[in-house]
mmCIF file of C-alpha atoms and ligand atoms in Angstrom:
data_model
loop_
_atom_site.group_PDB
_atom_site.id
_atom_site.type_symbol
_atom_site.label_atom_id
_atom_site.label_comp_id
_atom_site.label_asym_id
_atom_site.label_seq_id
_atom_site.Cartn_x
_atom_site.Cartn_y
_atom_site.Cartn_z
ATOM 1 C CA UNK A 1 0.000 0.000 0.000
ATOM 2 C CA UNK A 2 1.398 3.264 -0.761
ATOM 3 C CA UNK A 3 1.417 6.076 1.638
ATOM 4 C CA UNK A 4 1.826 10.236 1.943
ATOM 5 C CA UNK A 5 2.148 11.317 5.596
ATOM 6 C CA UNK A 6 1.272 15.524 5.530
ATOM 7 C CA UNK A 7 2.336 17.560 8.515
ATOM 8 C CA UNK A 8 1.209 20.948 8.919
ATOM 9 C CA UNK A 9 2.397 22.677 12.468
ATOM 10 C CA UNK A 10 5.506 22.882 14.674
ATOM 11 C CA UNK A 11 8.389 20.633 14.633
ATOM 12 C CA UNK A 12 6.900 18.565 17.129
ATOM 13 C CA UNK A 13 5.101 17.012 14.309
ATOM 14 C CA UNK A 14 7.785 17.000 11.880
ATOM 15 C CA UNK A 15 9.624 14.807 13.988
ATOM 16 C CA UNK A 16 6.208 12.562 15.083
ATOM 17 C CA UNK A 17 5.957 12.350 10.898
ATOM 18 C CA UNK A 18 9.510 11.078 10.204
ATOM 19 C CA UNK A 19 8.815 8.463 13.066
ATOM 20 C CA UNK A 20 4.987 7.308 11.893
ATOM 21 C CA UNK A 21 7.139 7.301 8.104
ATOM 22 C CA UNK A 22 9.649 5.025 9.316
ATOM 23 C CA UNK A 23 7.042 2.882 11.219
ATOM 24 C CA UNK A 24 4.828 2.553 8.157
ATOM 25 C CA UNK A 25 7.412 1.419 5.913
ATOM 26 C CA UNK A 26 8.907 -1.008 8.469
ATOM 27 C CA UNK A 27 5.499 -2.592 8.279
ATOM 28 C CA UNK A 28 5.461 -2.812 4.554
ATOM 29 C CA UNK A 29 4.202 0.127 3.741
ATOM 30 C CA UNK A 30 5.529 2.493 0.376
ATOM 31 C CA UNK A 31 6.263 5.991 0.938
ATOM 32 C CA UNK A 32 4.633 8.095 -2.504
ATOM 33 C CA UNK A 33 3.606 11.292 -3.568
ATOM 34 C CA UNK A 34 0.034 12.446 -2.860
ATOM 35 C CA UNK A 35 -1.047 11.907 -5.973
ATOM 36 C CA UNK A 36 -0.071 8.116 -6.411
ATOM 37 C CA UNK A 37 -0.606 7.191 -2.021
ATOM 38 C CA UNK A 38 -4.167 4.918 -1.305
ATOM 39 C CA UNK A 39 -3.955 6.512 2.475
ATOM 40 C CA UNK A 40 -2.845 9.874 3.791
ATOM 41 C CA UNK A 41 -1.603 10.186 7.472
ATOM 42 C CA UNK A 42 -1.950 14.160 8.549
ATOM 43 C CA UNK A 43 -0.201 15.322 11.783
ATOM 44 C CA UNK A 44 -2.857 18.250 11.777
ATOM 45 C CA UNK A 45 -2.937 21.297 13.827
ATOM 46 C CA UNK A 46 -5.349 22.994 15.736
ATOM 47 C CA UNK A 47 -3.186 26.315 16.776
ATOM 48 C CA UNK A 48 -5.100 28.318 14.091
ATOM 49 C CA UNK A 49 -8.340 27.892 12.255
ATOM 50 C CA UNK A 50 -6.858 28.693 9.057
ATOM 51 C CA UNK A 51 -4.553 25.488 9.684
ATOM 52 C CA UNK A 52 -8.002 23.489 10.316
ATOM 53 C CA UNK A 53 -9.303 24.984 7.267
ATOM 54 C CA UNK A 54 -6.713 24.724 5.081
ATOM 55 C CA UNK A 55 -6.666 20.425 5.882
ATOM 56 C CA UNK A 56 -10.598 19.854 6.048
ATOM 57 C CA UNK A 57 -10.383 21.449 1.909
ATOM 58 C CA UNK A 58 -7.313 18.685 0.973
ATOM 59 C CA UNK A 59 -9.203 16.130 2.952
ATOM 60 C CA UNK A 60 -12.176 17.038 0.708
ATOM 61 C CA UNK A 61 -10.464 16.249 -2.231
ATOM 62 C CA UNK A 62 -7.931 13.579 -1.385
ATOM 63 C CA UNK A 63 -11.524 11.789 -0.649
ATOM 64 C CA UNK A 64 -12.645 12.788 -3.940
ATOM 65 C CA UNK A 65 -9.875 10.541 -5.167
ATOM 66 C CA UNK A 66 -10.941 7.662 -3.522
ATOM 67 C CA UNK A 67 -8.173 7.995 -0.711
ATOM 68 C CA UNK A 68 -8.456 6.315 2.755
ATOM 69 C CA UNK A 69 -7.467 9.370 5.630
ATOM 70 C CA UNK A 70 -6.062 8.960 9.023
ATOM 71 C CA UNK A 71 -5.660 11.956 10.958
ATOM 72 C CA UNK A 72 -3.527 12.607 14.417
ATOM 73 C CA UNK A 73 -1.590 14.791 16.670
ATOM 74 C CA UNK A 74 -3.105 18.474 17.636
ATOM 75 C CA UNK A 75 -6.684 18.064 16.889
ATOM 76 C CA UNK A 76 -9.447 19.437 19.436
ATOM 77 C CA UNK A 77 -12.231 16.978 20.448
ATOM 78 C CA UNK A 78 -14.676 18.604 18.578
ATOM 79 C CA UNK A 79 -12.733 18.388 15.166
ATOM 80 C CA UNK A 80 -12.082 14.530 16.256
ATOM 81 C CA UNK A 81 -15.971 14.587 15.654
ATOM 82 C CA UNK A 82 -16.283 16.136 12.757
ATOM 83 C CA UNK A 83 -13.213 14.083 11.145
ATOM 84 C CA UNK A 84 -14.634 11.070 12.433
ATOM 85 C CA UNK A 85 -18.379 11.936 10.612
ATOM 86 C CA UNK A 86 -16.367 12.648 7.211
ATOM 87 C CA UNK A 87 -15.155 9.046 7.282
ATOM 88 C CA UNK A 88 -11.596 10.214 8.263
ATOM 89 C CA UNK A 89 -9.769 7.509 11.295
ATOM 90 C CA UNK A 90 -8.621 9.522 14.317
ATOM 91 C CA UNK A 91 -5.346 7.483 15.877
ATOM 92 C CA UNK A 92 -4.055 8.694 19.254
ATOM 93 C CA UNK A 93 -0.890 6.437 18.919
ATOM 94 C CA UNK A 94 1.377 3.877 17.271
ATOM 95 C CA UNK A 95 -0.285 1.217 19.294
ATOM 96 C CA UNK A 96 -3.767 2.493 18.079
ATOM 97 C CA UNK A 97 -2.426 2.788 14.437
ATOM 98 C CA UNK A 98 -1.335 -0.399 14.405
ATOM 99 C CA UNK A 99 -4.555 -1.851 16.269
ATOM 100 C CA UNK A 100 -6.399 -0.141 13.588
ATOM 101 C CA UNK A 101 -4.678 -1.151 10.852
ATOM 102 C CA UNK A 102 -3.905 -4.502 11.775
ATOM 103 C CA UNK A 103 -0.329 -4.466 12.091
ATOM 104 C CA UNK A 104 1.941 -6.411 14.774
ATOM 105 C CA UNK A 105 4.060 -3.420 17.034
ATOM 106 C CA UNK A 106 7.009 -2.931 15.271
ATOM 107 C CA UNK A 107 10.479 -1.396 16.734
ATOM 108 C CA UNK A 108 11.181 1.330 14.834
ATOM 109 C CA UNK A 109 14.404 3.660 14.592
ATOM 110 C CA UNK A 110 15.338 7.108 14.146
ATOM 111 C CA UNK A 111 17.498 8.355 10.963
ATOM 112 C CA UNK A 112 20.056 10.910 10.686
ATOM 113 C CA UNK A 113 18.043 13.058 8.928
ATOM 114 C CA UNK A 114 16.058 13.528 11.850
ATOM 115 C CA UNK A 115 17.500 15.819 13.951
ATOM 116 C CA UNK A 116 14.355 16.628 16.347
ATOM 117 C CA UNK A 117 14.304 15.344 19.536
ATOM 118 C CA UNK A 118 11.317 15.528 22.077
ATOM 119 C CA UNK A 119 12.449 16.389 25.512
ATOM 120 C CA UNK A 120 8.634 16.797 26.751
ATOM 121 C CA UNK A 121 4.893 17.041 25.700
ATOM 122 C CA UNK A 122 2.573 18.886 26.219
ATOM 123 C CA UNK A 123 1.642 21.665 28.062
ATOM 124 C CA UNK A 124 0.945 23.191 31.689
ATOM 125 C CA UNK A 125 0.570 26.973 31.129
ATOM 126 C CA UNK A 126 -3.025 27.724 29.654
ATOM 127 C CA UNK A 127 -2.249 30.622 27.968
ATOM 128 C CA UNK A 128 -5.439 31.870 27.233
ATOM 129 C CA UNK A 129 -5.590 32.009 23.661
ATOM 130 C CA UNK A 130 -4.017 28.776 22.998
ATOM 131 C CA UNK A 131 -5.534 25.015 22.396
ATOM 132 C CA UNK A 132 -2.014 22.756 23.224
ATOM 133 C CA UNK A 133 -2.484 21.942 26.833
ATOM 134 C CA UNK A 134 -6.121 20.824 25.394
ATOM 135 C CA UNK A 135 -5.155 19.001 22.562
ATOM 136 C CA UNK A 136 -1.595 17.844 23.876
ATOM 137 C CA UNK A 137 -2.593 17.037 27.556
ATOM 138 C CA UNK A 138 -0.444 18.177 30.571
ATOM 139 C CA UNK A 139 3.368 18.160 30.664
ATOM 140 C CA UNK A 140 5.592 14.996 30.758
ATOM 141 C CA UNK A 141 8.853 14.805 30.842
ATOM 142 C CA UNK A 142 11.335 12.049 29.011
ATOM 143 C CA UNK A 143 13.674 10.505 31.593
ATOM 144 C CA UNK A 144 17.237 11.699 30.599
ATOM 145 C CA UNK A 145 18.734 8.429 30.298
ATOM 146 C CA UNK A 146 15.963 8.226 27.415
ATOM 147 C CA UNK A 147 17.228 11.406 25.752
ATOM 148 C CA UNK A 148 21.189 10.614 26.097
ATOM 149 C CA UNK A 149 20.320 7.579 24.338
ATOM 150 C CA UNK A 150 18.525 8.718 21.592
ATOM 151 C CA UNK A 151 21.000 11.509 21.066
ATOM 152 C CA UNK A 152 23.948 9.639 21.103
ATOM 153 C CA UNK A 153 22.177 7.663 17.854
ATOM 154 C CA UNK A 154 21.915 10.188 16.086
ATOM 155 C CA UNK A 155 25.133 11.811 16.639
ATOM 156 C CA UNK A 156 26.621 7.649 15.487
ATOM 157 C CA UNK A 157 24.522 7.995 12.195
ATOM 158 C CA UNK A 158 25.751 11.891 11.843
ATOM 159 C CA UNK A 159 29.219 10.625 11.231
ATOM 160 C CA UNK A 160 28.131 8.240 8.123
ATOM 161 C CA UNK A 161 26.093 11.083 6.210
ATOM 162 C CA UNK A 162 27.154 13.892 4.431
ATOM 163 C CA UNK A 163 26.496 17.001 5.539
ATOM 164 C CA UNK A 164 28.145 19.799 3.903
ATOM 165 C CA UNK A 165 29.730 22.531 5.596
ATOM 166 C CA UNK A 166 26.849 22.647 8.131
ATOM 167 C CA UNK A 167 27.271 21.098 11.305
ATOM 168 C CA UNK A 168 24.323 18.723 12.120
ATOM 169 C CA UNK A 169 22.034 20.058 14.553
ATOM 170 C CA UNK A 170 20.388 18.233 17.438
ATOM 171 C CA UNK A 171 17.418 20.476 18.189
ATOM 172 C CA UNK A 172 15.267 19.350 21.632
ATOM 173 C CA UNK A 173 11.930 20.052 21.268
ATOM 174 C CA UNK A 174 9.061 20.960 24.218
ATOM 175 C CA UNK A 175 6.174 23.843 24.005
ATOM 176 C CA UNK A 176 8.181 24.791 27.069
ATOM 177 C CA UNK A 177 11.592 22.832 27.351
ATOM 178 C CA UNK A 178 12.638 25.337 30.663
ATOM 179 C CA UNK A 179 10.537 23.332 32.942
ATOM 180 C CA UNK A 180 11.845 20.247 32.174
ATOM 181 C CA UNK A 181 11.355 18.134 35.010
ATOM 182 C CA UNK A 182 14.534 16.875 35.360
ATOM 183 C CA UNK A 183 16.712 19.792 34.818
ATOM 184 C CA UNK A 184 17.410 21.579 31.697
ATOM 185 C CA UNK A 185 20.317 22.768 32.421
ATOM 186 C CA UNK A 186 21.909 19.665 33.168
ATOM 187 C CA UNK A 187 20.621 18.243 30.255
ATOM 188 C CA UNK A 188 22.174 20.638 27.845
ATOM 189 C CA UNK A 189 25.179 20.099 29.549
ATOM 190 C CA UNK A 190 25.063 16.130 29.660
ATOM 191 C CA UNK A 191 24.419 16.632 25.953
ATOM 192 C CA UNK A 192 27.117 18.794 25.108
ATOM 193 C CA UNK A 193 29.914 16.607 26.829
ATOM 194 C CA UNK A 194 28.833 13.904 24.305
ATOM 195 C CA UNK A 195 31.478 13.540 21.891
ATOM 196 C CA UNK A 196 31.321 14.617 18.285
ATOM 197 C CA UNK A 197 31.034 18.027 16.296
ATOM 198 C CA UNK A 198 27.268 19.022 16.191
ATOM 199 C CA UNK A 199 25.196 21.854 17.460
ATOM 200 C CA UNK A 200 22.376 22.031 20.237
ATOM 201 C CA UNK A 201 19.223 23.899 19.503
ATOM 202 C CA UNK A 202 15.882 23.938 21.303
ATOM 203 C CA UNK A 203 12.658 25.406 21.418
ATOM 204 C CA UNK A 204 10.995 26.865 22.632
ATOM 205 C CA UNK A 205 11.141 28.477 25.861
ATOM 206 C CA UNK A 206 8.811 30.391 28.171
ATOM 207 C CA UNK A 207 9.878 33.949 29.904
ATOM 208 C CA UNK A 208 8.645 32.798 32.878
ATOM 209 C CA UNK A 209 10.979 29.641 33.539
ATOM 210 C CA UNK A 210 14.374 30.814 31.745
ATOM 211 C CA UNK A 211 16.764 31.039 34.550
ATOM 212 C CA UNK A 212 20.119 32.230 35.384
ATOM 213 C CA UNK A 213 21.270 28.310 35.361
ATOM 214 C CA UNK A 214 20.077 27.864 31.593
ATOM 215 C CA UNK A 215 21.261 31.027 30.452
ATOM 216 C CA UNK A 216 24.600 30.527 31.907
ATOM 217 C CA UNK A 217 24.768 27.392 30.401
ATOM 218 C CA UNK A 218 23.676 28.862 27.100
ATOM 219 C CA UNK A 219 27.263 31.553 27.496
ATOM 220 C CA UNK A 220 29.215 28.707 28.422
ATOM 221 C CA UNK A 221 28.698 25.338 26.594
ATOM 222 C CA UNK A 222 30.481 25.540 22.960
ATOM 223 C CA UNK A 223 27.948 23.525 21.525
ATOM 224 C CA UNK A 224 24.301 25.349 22.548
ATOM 225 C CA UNK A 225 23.681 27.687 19.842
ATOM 226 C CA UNK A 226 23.697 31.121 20.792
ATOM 227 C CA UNK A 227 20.426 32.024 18.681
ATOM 228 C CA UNK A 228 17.381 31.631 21.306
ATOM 229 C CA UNK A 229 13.632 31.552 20.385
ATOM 230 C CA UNK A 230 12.002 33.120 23.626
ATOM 231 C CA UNK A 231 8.388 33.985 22.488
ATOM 232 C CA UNK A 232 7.101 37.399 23.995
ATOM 233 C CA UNK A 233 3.592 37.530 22.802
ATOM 234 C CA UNK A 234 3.151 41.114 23.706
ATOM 235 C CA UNK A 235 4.585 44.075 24.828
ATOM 236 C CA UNK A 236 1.446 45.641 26.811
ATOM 237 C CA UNK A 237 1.463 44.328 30.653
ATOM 238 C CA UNK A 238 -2.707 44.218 30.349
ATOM 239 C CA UNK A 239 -2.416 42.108 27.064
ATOM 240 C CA UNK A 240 -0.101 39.379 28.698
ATOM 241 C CA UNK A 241 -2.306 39.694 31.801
ATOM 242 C CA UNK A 242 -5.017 38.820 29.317
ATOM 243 C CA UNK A 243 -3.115 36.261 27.566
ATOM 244 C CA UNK A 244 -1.834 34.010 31.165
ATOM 245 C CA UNK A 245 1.238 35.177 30.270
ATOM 246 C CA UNK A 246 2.709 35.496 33.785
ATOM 247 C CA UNK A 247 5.664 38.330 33.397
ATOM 248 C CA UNK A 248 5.617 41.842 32.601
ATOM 249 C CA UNK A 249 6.946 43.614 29.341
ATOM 250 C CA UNK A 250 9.712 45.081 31.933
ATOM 251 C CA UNK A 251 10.834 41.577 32.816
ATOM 252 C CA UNK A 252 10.892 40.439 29.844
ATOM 253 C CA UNK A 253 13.368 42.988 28.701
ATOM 254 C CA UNK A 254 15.663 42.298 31.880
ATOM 255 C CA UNK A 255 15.505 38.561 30.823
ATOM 256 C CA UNK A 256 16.898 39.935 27.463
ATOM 257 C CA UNK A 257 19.499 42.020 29.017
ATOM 258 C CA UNK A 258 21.161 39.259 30.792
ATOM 259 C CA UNK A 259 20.984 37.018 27.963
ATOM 260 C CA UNK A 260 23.209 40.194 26.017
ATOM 261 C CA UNK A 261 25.496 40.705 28.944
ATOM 262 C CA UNK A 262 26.049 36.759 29.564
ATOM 263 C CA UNK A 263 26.080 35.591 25.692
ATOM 264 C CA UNK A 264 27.530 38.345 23.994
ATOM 265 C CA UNK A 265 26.876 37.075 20.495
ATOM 266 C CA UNK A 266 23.235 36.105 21.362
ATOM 267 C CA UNK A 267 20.798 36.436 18.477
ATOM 268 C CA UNK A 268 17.047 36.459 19.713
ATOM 269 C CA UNK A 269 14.005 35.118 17.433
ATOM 270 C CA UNK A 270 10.072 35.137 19.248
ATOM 271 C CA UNK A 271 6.374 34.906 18.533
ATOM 272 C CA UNK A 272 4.022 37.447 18.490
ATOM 273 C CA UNK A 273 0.089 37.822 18.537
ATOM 274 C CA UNK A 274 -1.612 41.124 17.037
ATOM 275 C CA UNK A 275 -5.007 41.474 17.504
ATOM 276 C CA UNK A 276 -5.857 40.316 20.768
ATOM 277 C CA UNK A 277 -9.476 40.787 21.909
ATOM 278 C CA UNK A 278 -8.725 44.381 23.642
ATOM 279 C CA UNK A 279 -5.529 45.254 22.120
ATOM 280 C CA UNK A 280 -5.774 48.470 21.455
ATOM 281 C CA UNK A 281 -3.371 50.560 19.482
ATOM 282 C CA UNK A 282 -1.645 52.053 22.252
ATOM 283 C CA UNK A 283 -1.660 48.170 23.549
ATOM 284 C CA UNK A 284 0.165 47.546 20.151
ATOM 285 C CA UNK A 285 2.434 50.249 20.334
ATOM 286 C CA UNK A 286 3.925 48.835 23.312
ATOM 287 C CA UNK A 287 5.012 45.490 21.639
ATOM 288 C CA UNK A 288 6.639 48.172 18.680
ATOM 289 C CA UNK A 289 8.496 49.453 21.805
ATOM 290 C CA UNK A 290 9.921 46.027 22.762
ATOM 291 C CA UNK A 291 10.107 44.328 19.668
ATOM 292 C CA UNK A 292 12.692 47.703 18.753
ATOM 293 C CA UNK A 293 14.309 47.671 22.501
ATOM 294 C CA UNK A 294 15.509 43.627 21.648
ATOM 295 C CA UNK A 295 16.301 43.809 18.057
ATOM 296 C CA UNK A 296 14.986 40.330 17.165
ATOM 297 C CA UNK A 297 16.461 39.040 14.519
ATOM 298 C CA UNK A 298 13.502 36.916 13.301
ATOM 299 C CA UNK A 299 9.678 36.892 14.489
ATOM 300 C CA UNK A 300 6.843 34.461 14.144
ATOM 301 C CA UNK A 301 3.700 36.633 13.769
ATOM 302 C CA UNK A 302 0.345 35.360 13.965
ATOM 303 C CA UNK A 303 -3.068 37.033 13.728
ATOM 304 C CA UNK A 304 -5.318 36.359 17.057
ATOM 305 C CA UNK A 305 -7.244 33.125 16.054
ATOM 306 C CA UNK A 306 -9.759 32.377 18.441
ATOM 307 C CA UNK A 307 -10.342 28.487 19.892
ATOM 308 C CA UNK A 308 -13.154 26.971 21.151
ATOM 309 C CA UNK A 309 -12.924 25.403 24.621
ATOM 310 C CA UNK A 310 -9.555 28.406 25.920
ATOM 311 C CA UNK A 311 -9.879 30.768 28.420
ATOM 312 C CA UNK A 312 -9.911 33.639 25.212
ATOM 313 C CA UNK A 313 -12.794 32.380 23.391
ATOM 314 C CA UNK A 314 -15.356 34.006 25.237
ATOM 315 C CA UNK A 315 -13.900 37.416 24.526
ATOM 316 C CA UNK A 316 -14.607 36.807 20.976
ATOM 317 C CA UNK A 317 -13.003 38.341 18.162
ATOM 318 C CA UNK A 318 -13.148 41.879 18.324
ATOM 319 C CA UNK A 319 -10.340 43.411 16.317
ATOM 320 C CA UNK A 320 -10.919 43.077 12.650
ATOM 321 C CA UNK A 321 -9.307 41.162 10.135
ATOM 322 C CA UNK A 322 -7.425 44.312 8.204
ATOM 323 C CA UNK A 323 -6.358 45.975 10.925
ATOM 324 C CA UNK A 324 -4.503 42.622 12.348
ATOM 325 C CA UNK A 325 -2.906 42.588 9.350
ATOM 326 C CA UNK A 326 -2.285 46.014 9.821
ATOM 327 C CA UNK A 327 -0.643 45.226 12.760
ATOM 328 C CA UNK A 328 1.167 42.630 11.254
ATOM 329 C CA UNK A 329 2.523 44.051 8.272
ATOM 330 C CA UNK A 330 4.054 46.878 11.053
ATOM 331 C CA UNK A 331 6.141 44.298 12.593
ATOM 332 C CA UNK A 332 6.876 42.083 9.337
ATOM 333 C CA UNK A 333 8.548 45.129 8.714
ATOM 334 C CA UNK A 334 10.312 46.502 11.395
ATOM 335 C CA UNK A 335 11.424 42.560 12.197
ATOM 336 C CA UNK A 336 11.567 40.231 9.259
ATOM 337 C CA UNK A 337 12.115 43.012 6.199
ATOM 338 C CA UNK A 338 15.763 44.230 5.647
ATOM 339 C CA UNK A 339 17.082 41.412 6.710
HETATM 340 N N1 LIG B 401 -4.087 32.645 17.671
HETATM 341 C C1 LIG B 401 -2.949 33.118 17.112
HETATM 342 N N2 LIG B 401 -1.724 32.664 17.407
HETATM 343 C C2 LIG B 401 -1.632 31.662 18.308
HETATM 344 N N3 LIG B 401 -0.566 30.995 18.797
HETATM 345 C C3 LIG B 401 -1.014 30.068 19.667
HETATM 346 N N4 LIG B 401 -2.356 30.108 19.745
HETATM 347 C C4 LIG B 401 -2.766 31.103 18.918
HETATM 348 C C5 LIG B 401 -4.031 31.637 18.575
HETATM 349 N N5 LIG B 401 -5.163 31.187 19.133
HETATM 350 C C6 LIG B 401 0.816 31.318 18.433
HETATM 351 C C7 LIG B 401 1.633 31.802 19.634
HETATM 352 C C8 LIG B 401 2.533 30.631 19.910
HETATM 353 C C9 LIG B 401 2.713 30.049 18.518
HETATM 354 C C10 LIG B 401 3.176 28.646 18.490
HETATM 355 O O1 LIG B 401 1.438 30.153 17.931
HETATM 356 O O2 LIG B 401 2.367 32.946 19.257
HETATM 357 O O3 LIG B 401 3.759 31.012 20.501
HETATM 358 FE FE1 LIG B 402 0.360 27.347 24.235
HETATM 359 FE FE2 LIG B 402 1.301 28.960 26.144
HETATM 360 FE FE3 LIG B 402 1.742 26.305 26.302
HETATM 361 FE FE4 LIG B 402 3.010 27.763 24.421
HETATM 362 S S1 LIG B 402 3.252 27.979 26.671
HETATM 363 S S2 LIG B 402 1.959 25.775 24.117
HETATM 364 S S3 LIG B 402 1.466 29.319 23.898
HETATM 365 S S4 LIG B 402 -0.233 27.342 26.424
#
């Protein structure tokens, strides 16, 4: 049977396809374009509507085909309902999948062209606006022994592939790898006195848990790359009052300071949301402020998308769709233009 496995989302789900892809084929399965594959695998994503959107049209049509659709990952329980009445198969897991389908649990194993490594899943801080800790359930941590272990593969298969002049990357991925139960810190560090010539990423991190021990860790361990992804949200105190974003704009920007003074060569990438219910444009202004007092030298900026079942949803939608872009287009290019 041949097979397409679409991702649409954060890495998370990059890495969760490379893994179902490898699993698939180890049971037989053919990897092919969408065109040619009898079943489609989606890792969907339910951060945005227009992410929803976007997969219920392909669905429509990879149906239209004749296709056979399984769908996983970040998906609310109400879209679980509504896949499940279009005929698509909702799988929480390998062991469902292969319950499902029929197949006998197969050991699978990573590649070196997958780099991402989970650290932890899902989610404990309810920001208001977002679905994760719904969809993704409460944090849990890997055990580090788990992590070493899986690293260290990689890092064996890194030396057999070619590469370039690019140093492979190991990138650790969490929606908030700072509280990582058993000490992030330490784990960069554990993972940096493996041997071999590679580079340590992760993402992403919350304001609220980066501490002096990570960021020290950060100035002093040769292989952590010095470019961090520390999303800010918003530069108004009410807004990130609004949001369950538990710091202040003012915090935020001392957190940034002793990231400068400690990693000199520090280069700083975030996330942003315009159009908040109740961001007004002096609201906005103050994110200009920030986003112009850190010099970020990339930003992720999404429109307010609101999601049934968060703390935000009852606030509606107030802020219209042009003047989010608006908004958007101000920090595109302040941010992301001239680069
Ligand atoms: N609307 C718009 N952007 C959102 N994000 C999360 N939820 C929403 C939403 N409801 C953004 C945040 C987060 C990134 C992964 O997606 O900026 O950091
Ligand atoms: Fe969503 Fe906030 Fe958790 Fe990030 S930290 S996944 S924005 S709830």
């Amino acid at each position: 049977m041949k097979f397409l496995v679409e991702t649409i989302g954060c890495q998370q789900n990059e890495y969760d396809a490379s893994r179902l892809a490898i699993f698939l084929k180890s049971a037989g399965f053919i990897k092919s374009t969408a065109k040619e594959a009898g079943v489609i695998f989606i890792l969907a994503c339910s951060v945005r509507q227009m992410a929803v959107d976007r997969i219920i049209g392909r669905i429509r049509n990879w149906q239209r085909d004749g296709k056979k659709i399984y769908i996983t990952a970040c998906v609310t329980d109400d879209d679980k309902k509504k896949f499940t009445k279009k005929g698509v198969t909702y799988f929480k897991d390998f062991d469902e999948l292969s319950n499902i389908l029929g197949l006998k649990a197969i050991s699978y194993k990573l590649t070196a062209d997958s780099c991402y490594v989970p650290i932890m899943t899902g989610c404990n801080n309810f920001c208001s606006y977002c679905i994760v800790p719904y969809t993704r359930g409460r944090e849990k941590s890997r055990s580090t022994n788990e992590i070493i272990k899986e690293v260290t593969q990689l890092i064996s298969n890194f030396s057999t592939v070619q590469y370039g002049s690019e140093k492979p990357k190991i990138i650790l991925l969490g929606q908030n790898v700072n509280s990582y139960e058993y000490g992030f810190a330490e784990l960069l560090k554990k993972i940096n006195d493996l041997p071999g010539d590679f580079i340590i990423s992760f993402m992403s991190n919350h304001p609220k848990d980066m501490k002096a021990d990570v960021i020290d860790a950060i100035a002093k361990l040769p292989k952590v790359n010095k470019e961090i992804h520390l999303p800010l949200q918003a530069g108004s105190d009410k807004i990130l009052k609004a949001m369950n974003r538990p710091y202040t704009a003012e915090e935020y920007l001392r957190l940034v300071e002793s990231l400068k003074s400690k990693v000199p060569k520090v280069k700083l990438t975030t996330d942003i949301i315009v159009g908040f219910p109740g961001e007004t444009e002096e609201d906005f202004q103050q994110t200009v402020k920030v986003c112009k007092k850190v010099g970020f030298s990339l930003a992720y900026i999404n429109k307010y998308s609101p999601r049934k079942g968060t703390a935000s949803y009852k606030l509606g939608d107030p802020i219209a769709w042009s003047e989010k872009q608006r908004r958007w287009k101000i920090l595109d290019n302040l941010i992301n233009k001239n680069k």
